[in-house]
XYZ file of C-alpha atoms in Angstrom:
721
model
C 133.455 -20.865 21.326
C 133.142 -19.819 17.644
C 130.760 -21.332 15.121
C 129.814 -20.718 11.517
C 126.414 -19.000 11.152
C 125.532 -21.101 8.088
C 125.422 -24.308 10.133
C 123.005 -23.215 12.862
C 121.058 -20.100 11.916
C 120.205 -21.159 8.352
C 119.069 -24.622 9.433
C 116.708 -23.048 11.987
C 115.216 -20.677 9.454
C 114.514 -23.471 6.999
C 112.476 -25.308 9.608
C 110.114 -22.331 9.553
C 109.746 -22.631 5.787
C 111.828 -19.555 4.991
C 114.743 -19.621 2.563
C 117.558 -17.205 3.449
C 120.367 -16.618 0.989
C 123.894 -17.321 2.207
C 126.004 -14.361 3.108
C 129.184 -13.688 1.304
C 131.074 -13.437 4.592
C 130.260 -15.888 7.402
C 129.762 -14.110 10.735
C 130.925 -15.537 14.035
C 128.310 -16.888 16.452
C 128.264 -15.540 19.959
C 126.207 -17.801 22.263
C 124.680 -16.819 25.539
C 126.145 -18.871 28.405
C 124.840 -16.932 31.380
C 127.977 -17.804 33.332
C 127.842 -14.530 35.275
C 124.397 -15.440 36.558
C 123.312 -11.786 36.448
C 121.314 -11.819 33.150
C 123.140 -8.762 31.790
C 123.737 -8.595 28.051
C 126.637 -6.221 28.594
C 128.604 -8.608 30.873
C 131.286 -10.354 28.773
C 131.319 -13.380 31.130
C 127.835 -14.301 29.863
C 129.047 -14.901 26.278
C 130.837 -17.694 24.497
C 133.248 -15.262 22.803
C 134.044 -13.667 26.194
C 132.639 -10.300 25.113
C 129.251 -8.705 24.512
C 128.089 -9.164 20.897
C 129.368 -6.797 18.258
C 127.505 -5.592 15.104
C 129.188 -8.204 12.926
C 128.316 -11.208 15.095
C 125.408 -13.642 15.091
C 123.750 -13.964 18.514
C 122.277 -17.261 19.717
C 120.093 -17.391 22.868
C 118.751 -20.946 22.965
C 119.605 -22.410 26.305
C 118.004 -25.475 27.826
C 116.969 -23.673 30.997
C 114.728 -20.702 31.554
C 116.730 -17.517 31.220
C 116.067 -13.780 31.208
C 118.580 -11.505 29.476
C 118.416 -7.735 29.904
C 119.617 -5.207 27.306
C 119.776 -1.729 28.806
C 121.919 0.113 26.295
C 121.607 0.568 22.531
C 122.829 -2.536 20.716
C 123.419 -3.574 17.116
C 124.101 -7.143 15.930
C 123.966 -9.178 12.724
C 121.776 -12.296 13.028
C 119.691 -13.056 16.061
C 118.071 -16.233 17.413
C 115.892 -16.236 20.541
C 114.708 -19.615 21.881
C 114.777 -22.952 20.198
C 116.227 -24.903 23.094
C 114.301 -26.620 25.825
C 114.137 -23.630 28.175
C 112.164 -20.421 27.929
C 114.305 -17.546 26.696
C 113.270 -13.993 27.559
C 115.080 -10.967 26.185
C 114.202 -7.683 27.916
C 115.132 -4.515 26.016
C 114.842 -1.531 28.370
C 114.810 2.135 27.360
C 117.141 1.712 24.404
C 117.407 0.711 20.755
C 117.978 -2.912 19.846
C 118.835 -3.468 16.191
C 119.631 -6.596 14.207
C 119.675 -7.545 10.563
C 117.880 -10.885 10.607
C 116.206 -12.649 13.502
C 114.229 -15.685 14.592
C 112.045 -15.867 17.704
C 111.053 -19.426 18.531
C 107.788 -20.473 20.152
C 109.443 -20.630 23.620
C 110.764 -17.080 23.436
C 109.688 -13.687 24.746
C 111.040 -10.457 23.320
C 110.080 -7.878 25.939
C 110.160 -4.169 25.078
C 110.237 -2.451 28.468
C 110.225 1.239 29.219
C 109.106 4.209 27.166
C 111.135 4.839 24.035
C 112.355 1.305 23.520
C 112.772 0.486 19.841
C 113.494 -2.942 18.392
C 114.206 -2.954 14.673
C 115.214 -5.482 12.062
C 115.211 -6.032 8.339
C 113.872 -9.582 8.602
C 112.197 -11.360 11.519
C 110.481 -14.712 11.796
C 108.435 -14.951 14.996
C 106.630 -17.833 16.659
C 107.021 -16.524 20.166
C 105.784 -13.506 22.106
C 106.583 -9.875 21.369
C 105.767 -8.115 24.638
C 105.370 -4.464 25.544
C 105.526 -4.533 29.324
C 105.275 -0.808 30.105
C 105.360 2.563 28.385
C 105.141 3.172 24.620
C 107.470 1.042 22.551
C 108.030 0.534 18.844
C 108.665 -2.791 17.155
C 109.872 -1.959 13.641
C 110.480 -4.745 11.102
C 110.981 -4.334 7.370
C 109.964 -7.932 6.621
C 107.976 -9.796 9.256
C 106.861 -13.453 9.081
C 105.206 -15.750 11.599
C 102.245 -16.765 13.711
C 103.548 -15.404 16.987
C 101.836 -13.284 19.590
C 101.876 -9.580 20.362
C 101.123 -8.630 23.924
C 100.858 -5.305 25.712
C 100.636 -5.328 29.477
C 98.546 -2.876 31.434
C 99.487 0.773 30.757
C 101.693 -0.293 27.835
C 101.393 0.606 24.158
C 103.156 -1.701 21.723
C 103.453 -0.124 18.253
C 104.059 -2.550 15.366
C 105.614 -1.132 12.225
C 106.003 -3.706 9.445
C 106.942 -2.476 5.985
C 105.814 -5.808 4.611
C 105.376 -9.367 5.753
C 102.987 -12.181 6.591
C 100.970 -12.784 9.752
C 100.157 -16.466 9.701
C 97.097 -18.295 11.066
C 96.975 -18.182 14.866
C 98.574 -14.759 15.338
C 97.151 -13.064 18.417
C 97.057 -9.630 20.031
C 96.924 -9.994 23.800
C 97.181 -8.229 27.122
C 95.519 -5.411 29.021
C 97.371 -2.694 27.154
C 97.163 -1.578 23.516
C 98.771 -3.258 20.520
C 98.795 -0.975 17.511
C 99.506 -1.307 13.809
C 101.408 1.819 12.844
C 99.934 3.830 9.937
C 102.493 2.650 7.377
C 102.351 -1.025 8.367
C 101.596 -3.278 5.398
C 101.167 -7.001 5.991
C 99.403 -9.986 4.544
C 97.236 -11.750 7.138
C 96.453 -15.388 6.490
C 93.782 -17.313 8.351
C 92.562 -16.530 11.860
C 93.776 -13.521 13.819
C 92.867 -13.383 17.523
C 92.336 -10.151 19.417
C 92.360 -10.970 23.123
C 93.135 -7.460 24.306
C 92.912 -4.040 22.704
C 94.112 -3.770 19.106
C 94.382 -0.504 17.146
C 94.320 -0.919 13.374
C 96.143 1.904 11.561
C 97.940 -0.004 8.808
C 97.146 -1.956 5.664
C 96.112 -5.606 5.652
C 96.071 -7.890 2.618
C 94.936 -11.458 2.087
C 92.167 -13.722 3.347
C 91.747 -13.440 7.086
C 89.241 -13.578 9.936
C 89.561 -11.481 13.063
C 88.228 -12.913 16.327
C 87.559 -11.524 19.814
C 86.888 -11.300 22.671
C 89.202 -8.302 22.696
C 88.384 -4.938 21.068
C 89.261 -4.040 17.480
C 89.749 -0.260 17.227
C 89.731 0.757 13.561
C 91.331 4.163 13.115
C 93.359 4.712 9.916
C 93.493 1.112 8.814
C 92.797 -0.248 5.366
C 91.716 -3.708 4.182
C 92.763 -4.265 0.591
C 93.381 -6.957 -2.042
C 91.764 -9.839 -0.257
C 88.789 -10.984 1.783
C 88.727 -10.036 5.445
C 86.079 -10.852 8.028
C 85.322 -9.391 11.434
C 83.852 -12.308 13.397
C 80.739 -12.089 15.559
C 82.787 -12.471 18.778
C 84.854 -9.343 18.031
C 83.722 -5.927 19.349
C 84.662 -3.293 16.736
C 85.002 0.470 17.131
C 85.293 2.368 13.840
C 86.964 5.476 15.237
C 88.589 7.025 12.177
C 89.643 9.475 10.960
C 90.506 7.404 7.892
C 88.692 4.072 7.833
C 89.241 2.496 4.402
C 88.790 -0.380 2.026
C 91.650 -0.363 -0.449
C 91.834 -1.634 -3.998
C 89.998 -4.959 -4.388
C 89.364 -5.007 -0.658
C 86.409 -7.079 0.521
C 85.352 -6.879 4.144
C 82.580 -8.840 5.841
C 81.371 -7.654 9.227
C 79.723 -10.269 11.433
C 80.529 -8.247 14.541
C 78.857 -5.394 16.379
C 80.572 -2.384 14.827
C 80.239 0.923 16.654
C 80.617 3.686 14.054
C 82.204 6.817 15.555
C 84.080 8.083 12.484
C 82.758 11.383 11.181
C 84.965 11.171 8.093
C 84.084 9.163 4.951
C 84.392 5.390 4.849
C 86.578 5.249 1.778
C 86.493 2.449 -0.759
C 89.083 4.186 -2.944
C 88.110 1.992 -5.904
C 84.773 0.725 -7.232
C 85.799 -2.919 -6.755
C 85.828 -2.533 -2.960
C 83.035 -4.415 -1.146
C 81.778 -4.092 2.406
C 79.130 -6.517 3.640
C 77.518 -6.060 7.018
C 76.040 -9.309 8.306
C 76.222 -8.276 11.928
C 75.271 -4.913 13.417
C 76.527 -1.466 12.515
C 75.570 1.166 15.099
C 75.797 4.751 13.853
C 76.879 7.161 16.597
C 77.635 9.800 13.982
C 77.086 10.351 10.272
C 78.562 7.797 7.880
C 79.511 8.578 4.275
C 80.657 5.725 2.067
C 82.766 6.501 -0.979
C 83.291 4.382 -4.095
C 82.399 0.945 -2.851
C 79.586 -1.551 -2.852
C 77.957 -1.743 0.579
C 75.805 -4.824 1.183
C 73.748 -4.957 4.368
C 72.181 -8.279 5.282
C 72.399 -7.572 9.002
C 71.337 -4.490 10.952
C 72.183 -0.813 10.633
C 71.118 0.834 13.862
C 70.530 4.410 15.028
C 70.038 4.788 18.773
C 69.544 8.528 19.276
C 69.283 11.797 17.372
C 69.543 12.173 13.606
C 72.230 10.289 11.696
C 73.000 10.308 7.977
C 74.023 7.287 5.917
C 75.142 8.640 2.567
C 76.979 7.361 -0.478
C 79.145 9.345 -2.841
C 81.830 8.837 -5.443
C 85.521 9.494 -5.238
C 87.071 11.398 -8.144
C 87.778 9.114 -11.122
C 85.326 6.456 -9.900
C 81.786 6.124 -11.117
C 79.520 4.772 -8.414
C 78.790 3.709 -4.900
C 76.070 1.077 -4.565
C 74.029 0.230 -1.469
C 72.321 -3.171 -1.470
C 70.138 -3.955 1.527
C 68.120 -6.984 2.584
C 68.633 -6.431 6.293
C 67.189 -4.080 8.886
C 67.529 -0.316 9.006
C 66.701 -0.232 12.694
C 65.993 3.231 14.015
C 65.055 3.726 17.644
C 61.845 5.528 18.528
C 62.392 9.313 18.430
C 65.554 8.828 16.331
C 65.974 9.502 12.597
C 68.080 7.929 9.844
C 68.716 10.057 6.754
C 69.524 7.876 3.733
C 71.095 9.467 0.663
C 72.148 7.117 -2.132
C 71.920 7.482 -5.894
C 72.199 3.708 -6.393
C 70.303 1.665 -3.819
C 68.736 -1.775 -4.038
C 66.259 -2.759 -1.335
C 65.864 -6.505 -1.598
C 63.289 -8.932 -0.222
C 63.073 -8.723 3.563
C 64.299 -5.147 4.045
C 62.942 -3.748 7.339
C 62.615 -0.104 8.472
C 61.793 1.333 11.901
C 60.431 1.758 14.444
C 61.855 5.311 14.308
C 61.877 7.584 11.264
C 63.829 6.958 8.047
C 64.088 9.737 5.472
C 65.303 9.191 1.903
C 66.416 12.323 0.061
C 65.414 13.521 -3.404
C 68.729 12.252 -4.767
C 68.089 8.708 -3.558
C 67.246 6.168 -6.269
C 65.743 2.907 -5.005
C 65.483 -0.325 -6.949
C 63.063 -2.374 -4.875
C 62.890 -6.157 -5.080
C 60.184 -8.141 -3.311
C 58.568 -7.374 0.043
C 59.778 -4.379 2.039
C 58.549 -3.888 5.600
C 57.981 -0.546 7.316
C 57.648 -0.613 11.110
C 58.039 3.142 11.512
C 57.611 6.306 9.441
C 59.508 6.303 6.123
C 59.638 9.671 4.357
C 60.513 9.084 0.724
C 61.489 11.962 -1.576
C 63.547 9.984 -4.075
C 62.937 7.807 -7.124
C 61.564 4.257 -6.955
C 61.716 1.458 -9.522
C 61.604 -2.333 -9.693
C 59.008 -4.883 -8.588
C 58.307 -4.314 -4.917
C 55.587 -4.381 -2.277
C 55.727 -2.086 0.766
C 54.110 -3.341 3.976
C 53.058 -1.555 7.177
C 52.219 -0.979 9.956
C 54.549 2.026 9.622
C 53.547 5.005 7.472
C 54.980 5.510 3.985
C 55.257 9.278 3.454
C 55.556 10.303 -0.194
C 57.113 13.759 -0.321
C 58.130 14.576 -3.890
C 58.549 10.880 -4.687
C 58.963 9.646 -8.258
C 57.835 6.176 -9.351
C 60.128 5.671 -12.311
C 59.493 2.141 -13.561
C 58.446 -1.356 -12.592
C 55.495 -2.768 -10.631
C 55.009 -1.158 -7.242
C 52.338 -2.269 -4.766
C 50.885 -0.511 -1.727
C 48.953 -3.267 0.126
C 46.075 -2.781 2.537
C 48.320 -2.971 5.630
C 50.367 0.078 4.551
C 49.278 3.541 5.717
C 50.323 6.063 3.053
C 50.638 9.810 3.491
C 50.785 10.915 -0.126
C 52.048 14.450 0.233
C 53.172 14.473 -3.398
C 54.389 11.962 -5.955
C 54.604 11.304 -9.677
C 54.199 8.163 -11.776
C 56.431 7.983 -14.850
C 56.153 6.087 -18.108
C 56.929 2.442 -17.408
C 55.797 2.514 -13.765
C 52.677 0.676 -12.590
C 51.259 1.279 -9.118
C 48.845 -1.212 -7.603
C 47.055 0.432 -4.704
C 45.169 -1.570 -2.081
C 45.344 0.967 0.727
C 44.100 4.534 1.319
C 45.720 7.324 -0.691
C 44.801 10.916 0.060
C 46.138 13.257 -2.637
C 45.955 16.995 -1.965
C 46.219 20.029 -4.261
C 48.513 19.297 -7.208
C 50.164 16.539 -5.224
C 50.065 13.907 -7.971
C 50.666 13.675 -11.708
C 51.516 11.242 -14.461
C 54.685 12.067 -16.372
C 54.256 10.974 -20.017
C 52.820 7.643 -19.017
C 52.532 5.334 -16.064
C 49.488 3.599 -14.645
C 47.574 3.078 -11.411
C 45.425 0.049 -10.653
C 43.301 0.827 -7.613
C 41.710 -1.802 -5.377
C 41.668 0.432 -2.320
C 40.510 3.982 -1.646
C 41.899 7.073 -3.364
C 40.816 10.569 -2.367
C 42.126 13.336 -4.612
C 41.362 17.064 -4.740
C 42.366 19.993 -6.955
C 44.697 17.923 -9.054
C 45.664 17.844 -12.729
C 46.767 14.321 -13.529
C 49.091 15.187 -16.396
C 49.501 13.432 -19.704
C 49.800 9.869 -20.871
C 48.825 7.982 -17.730
C 46.011 5.555 -17.040
C 43.866 4.611 -14.060
C 41.949 1.371 -13.630
C 39.637 1.537 -10.643
C 38.427 -1.638 -8.954
C 38.012 0.042 -5.594
C 36.742 3.512 -4.700
C 37.998 6.855 -5.998
C 36.762 10.217 -4.725
C 37.841 13.129 -6.954
C 37.105 16.806 -6.306
C 37.918 19.486 -8.898
C 40.207 17.182 -10.858
C 41.443 17.257 -14.420
C 41.737 13.778 -15.968
C 41.801 15.146 -19.526
C 45.232 13.659 -20.266
C 44.582 10.412 -18.434
C 42.800 7.235 -19.538
C 40.311 6.323 -16.813
C 38.660 2.892 -16.644
C 36.160 2.622 -13.799
C 34.921 -0.851 -12.902
C 33.453 -0.101 -9.478
C 32.863 3.324 -7.903
C 34.142 6.716 -9.001
C 32.829 9.689 -7.044
C 33.374 13.094 -8.685
C 32.617 16.452 -7.091
C 33.165 19.983 -8.313
C 34.616 20.642 -11.741
C 35.798 17.353 -13.213
C 37.231 16.894 -16.714
C 37.771 13.555 -18.427
C 39.515 12.711 -21.672
C 39.569 8.985 -22.253
C 36.918 7.617 -19.897
C 35.335 4.175 -19.905
C 32.835 3.425 -17.182
C 31.843 -0.141 -16.381
C 30.776 0.497 -12.815
C 29.135 3.517 -11.186
C 30.357 7.063 -11.624
C 28.789 9.533 -9.209
C 28.819 13.212 -10.233
C 28.047 15.634 -7.409
C 28.105 19.412 -6.918
C 29.645 20.609 -10.147
C 30.111 20.085 -13.839
C 31.729 16.996 -15.309
C 33.173 17.557 -18.777
C 33.807 14.487 -20.915
C 35.818 14.695 -24.104
C 35.246 11.790 -26.458
C 38.005 11.538 -29.061
C 38.175 8.476 -31.288
C 35.571 6.716 -29.120
C 37.604 7.239 -25.946
C 34.398 7.519 -23.957
C 31.941 4.763 -23.218
C 29.539 3.921 -20.450
C 28.310 0.411 -19.991
C 27.749 1.006 -16.298
C 25.951 3.853 -14.555
C 26.530 7.594 -14.662
C 24.812 8.801 -11.505
C 24.428 12.590 -11.536
C 23.375 13.625 -8.047
C 23.960 17.360 -8.326
C 25.423 19.196 -11.278
C 25.598 18.423 -14.972
C 27.539 16.357 -17.461
C 28.820 17.740 -20.748
C 30.061 15.317 -23.391
C 32.109 16.788 -26.263
C 33.268 15.210 -29.480
C 36.783 16.662 -29.520
C 38.393 14.565 -32.197
C 37.587 16.931 -35.095
C 36.095 14.095 -37.157
C 34.440 14.678 -40.541
C 31.691 13.683 -40.497
C 31.142 13.850 -36.721
C 30.874 10.628 -34.800
C 27.641 9.414 -33.195
C 27.211 9.651 -29.464
C 29.074 6.748 -27.841
C 27.233 4.199 -25.697
C 25.764 5.902 -22.646
C 24.636 2.907 -20.617
C 22.467 3.886 -17.667
C 22.344 7.596 -16.864
C 20.862 8.474 -13.505
C 19.729 11.987 -12.670
C 18.705 12.977 -9.152
C 16.531 16.061 -8.653
C 16.288 17.469 -5.195
C 16.278 21.250 -4.673
C 15.936 24.749 -6.000
C 19.384 25.552 -7.478
C 19.019 25.585 -11.280
C 22.377 23.963 -12.067
C 23.194 21.706 -9.130
C 19.740 20.460 -8.200
C 18.448 20.109 -11.780
C 21.152 17.945 -13.417
C 21.241 17.228 -17.141
C 23.360 15.742 -19.904
C 24.761 18.003 -22.637
C 26.107 16.633 -25.933
C 28.147 18.815 -28.287
C 29.613 18.034 -31.708
C 28.130 14.593 -32.392
C 26.150 13.437 -35.393
C 22.428 12.788 -35.110
C 21.156 9.416 -33.971
C 19.035 7.645 -31.410
C 19.975 8.303 -27.812
C 22.168 5.249 -26.994
C 21.250 4.624 -23.393
C 18.741 4.610 -20.579
C 17.810 7.572 -18.391
C 16.673 6.952 -14.834
C 15.423 10.005 -12.923
C 14.800 10.100 -9.190
C 13.882 12.581 -6.465
C 16.011 13.341 -3.399
C 15.884 15.500 -0.280
C 12.107 15.023 -0.020
C 11.657 17.089 -3.165
C 7.949 17.446 -4.092
C 6.907 17.711 -7.727
C 3.974 19.981 -8.399
C 1.965 20.791 -11.491
C 4.304 22.434 -14.030
C 7.589 21.189 -12.555
C 9.946 20.505 -15.472
C 13.338 18.785 -15.718
C 15.542 19.064 -18.803
C 17.311 15.711 -19.059
C 19.250 16.193 -22.313
C 20.499 19.394 -23.882
C 23.017 20.550 -26.454
C 23.555 21.170 -30.127
C 23.443 17.507 -31.122
C 20.046 16.603 -32.656
C 18.784 13.175 -31.674
C 16.554 11.101 -33.930
C 14.780 9.833 -30.852
C 14.916 10.236 -27.115
C 14.573 7.582 -24.450
C 11.110 6.136 -24.034
C 9.484 3.030 -22.700
C 11.899 0.951 -20.607
C 14.733 3.322 -21.519
C 13.086 6.186 -19.655
C 12.371 5.630 -15.965
C 10.810 8.575 -14.163
C 9.862 8.862 -10.489
C 6.235 8.133 -9.566
C 3.913 11.101 -9.131
C 0.772 11.757 -7.133
C -2.479 10.600 -8.710
C -3.359 14.069 -9.967
C -0.141 14.448 -12.040
C 1.425 12.803 -15.075
C 4.827 13.128 -16.774
C 4.876 14.715 -20.183
C 7.925 14.307 -22.502
C 8.817 17.353 -24.549
C 11.486 17.674 -27.231
C 12.650 20.770 -29.086
C 14.082 20.161 -32.572
C 15.769 17.032 -31.278
C 18.258 19.073 -29.260
C 16.488 19.162 -25.920
C 14.566 16.605 -23.983
C 12.461 17.776 -21.059
C 9.928 16.080 -18.843
C 7.191 18.102 -17.174
C 4.713 17.178 -14.462
C 1.190 18.083 -15.590
C -2.357 17.401 -14.528
C -3.762 14.455 -16.450
C -5.783 15.353 -19.548
C -9.480 14.600 -18.948
C -12.336 14.480 -21.465
C -15.766 15.359 -20.090
C -19.215 16.796 -20.764
C -19.545 14.792 -23.976
C -22.946 15.470 -25.616
C -24.727 15.575 -28.979
C -26.168 18.926 -29.715
C -29.667 19.491 -31.144
C -28.217 20.156 -34.567
C -26.463 16.743 -34.504
C -22.982 18.063 -33.756
C -20.821 16.313 -31.100
C -19.355 18.433 -28.265
C -16.950 17.657 -25.359
C -14.613 19.491 -22.909
C -10.839 18.823 -22.625
C -9.104 19.877 -19.371
C -5.649 19.255 -17.888
C -2.140 20.639 -18.043
C -1.502 23.816 -20.045
C 0.869 24.346 -22.960
C 1.908 26.770 -25.663
C -0.755 25.370 -27.933
C -3.340 22.630 -28.114
C -4.839 20.881 -31.090
C -7.573 18.271 -31.650
C -7.491 15.867 -34.591
C -10.196 13.436 -35.766
C -10.248 10.157 -37.700
C -12.797 7.658 -38.823
C -10.362 4.764 -39.149
C -7.388 5.583 -36.825
C -5.238 5.866 -39.935
C -6.147 9.114 -41.543
C -6.193 12.109 -39.237
C -7.573 15.596 -39.880
C -7.317 18.783 -37.905
C -10.505 19.656 -36.105
C -9.722 22.518 -33.745
C -6.709 24.256 -32.190
C -5.915 27.007 -29.693
C -2.827 28.986 -28.759
C -2.004 29.217 -25.998
C -3.650 26.279 -24.372
C -4.664 27.415 -20.898
C -5.727 24.074 -19.571
C -9.312 23.830 -20.908
C -10.689 23.586 -24.426
C -14.340 23.255 -25.542
C -14.481 21.135 -28.691
C -17.393 20.952 -31.198
C -17.426 18.571 -34.213
C -20.233 19.819 -36.561
C -19.434 17.090 -39.095
C -20.473 14.369 -36.710
C -24.208 14.771 -37.572
C -24.491 11.667 -39.706
C -21.314 9.786 -38.535
C -21.683 6.420 -36.872
C -18.266 6.689 -35.123
C -15.443 9.215 -34.736
C -11.969 9.047 -33.097
C -10.309 12.068 -31.494
C -6.804 12.748 -30.275
C -5.410 15.784 -28.430
C -1.905 17.161 -28.632
C -0.352 19.701 -26.287
C 2.831 21.564 -27.230
C 5.078 23.282 -24.666
């Protein structure tokens, strides 16, 4: 029986929402009757036109009973309809080519590609049924594919789908125990939910907004997501096998799945508007390089064994690859993750560890909020932003650069500060322990450190332009702070050769075993706390070149501890060079250490230099250690440039008597000096020289012959060193 194709085929296509233009020449319809009852396509008895279909005919297989039709030789037809009646229609194409121009597979149809080498091809196909690969490797090649049907590969079968273009609608599934594969050149738009119930190999290009579900396995080889938003759901196991895993232009992929990364080749974004967000888990079994995309990790990146690299680079003609992380970089114990990214943002909640993470010198980190280290993190890159790094893992600074922002090392963070630099615009708040070794730290034209913890630094020049505010404890050995503004509010312990430029002390600065040199330019030195010189000396220079020179800045309390026999270290002193004359602006407190015993003649020079002082400390501004009862302290100054205290025997007046001629005589004894002189007065206002001796050896017999008729006389004795 003959029918016009426009009456049946076109009506069926419209019910699937697809408009098909009318053909200029109406083809005859050849309907399957199955009258031969053998299911053979080639048997003419099975067809309404009493012959097997020819290339110009439209073929209709839509019976009301279940039927299986077998094609076992190469066949070409015009239009093709499978299913649509009340029975299930199965077409089995075995070891041959089956070609048609335009086809429709209804929901109750099965198109079975059986046997290796079977090829089914069409220019246009709408499918709501099942495309089945039952055994061997078979190719299903469609120029324009549309539908929400199912693709199934039985055990030991490989069904290759090659779609030049088309649409996979919501509900499409990939089933069976075999492998369903998108061929490399396949390009389709996927809309809605795609279901992988078996093994699916993704080699093509997918457009549109789509979500891929399991429980089957998604094997990503050469596939590319582009121009749309795709999601790999949490119930979908994913293997990124490569060698050419891609995100195409404007491609946005969200991974909620567990993705096993096996691809040693780059993960290519191709364009800078490609986005990959990992909200699930990405397990690196090999190195992963991401090119020209934005990679956002809010889930977990995991390294199980060995050393793996996660790096980011740019494709030619594109400007950047950005890595934004607020998830976990989870590295197993004894494993290592190498991170190399020139544009990385670590956001609030980022977690490292428990294994080792290393960030290269080319890595630039913009930190935001709290970052948690549960294992060793070796950082050799650049850091900026407002961020706080928490332990218990160790933060290893190895050539690190703090570029800008407010960075905090809290008390729970162990830091191994191998070497790092603080740049202009960066502020480090330290609440933990920092141990800085030889030349391991410097300021670069600015930057600042606010210390509330403990900093130990040795053999280090701090560079220029930086500043340190100390509210904790700093121990510095052989350090050069000459280009750094230092404000000490608590405890600063200096040993060896220490040089300061701008130094303001409000707390206690201990100076031990060496010489501390302080340069005061434009009043950049002040002490309102305590300078405690245990061993060594302090030299304060006016280096500003002022005319006239400036007076000595406030000195606060200056402690000097004397305790041994070494002239420099155990006899500390303050030296002032280049200042104008004036009163000494501070208090000196001297003490004895190491069970040091002062004997008669022991002398300590407290102040020295070429700055003349109008007056030296005295009274409450000079506190000297107590002596034994047979000794007293004597203060000695030399032209206002030197101030020395000496322990001497107390001066005693004895043997006072009036001689027979009326003169008055007495004996002075006590500590010696370069000279001694006795003066007399009748009113304690006017004084006259009576007698002198040079040197003064410790005793002086004094006779006042003018005392014959005097009712009272006053005498005073002066000893010069």
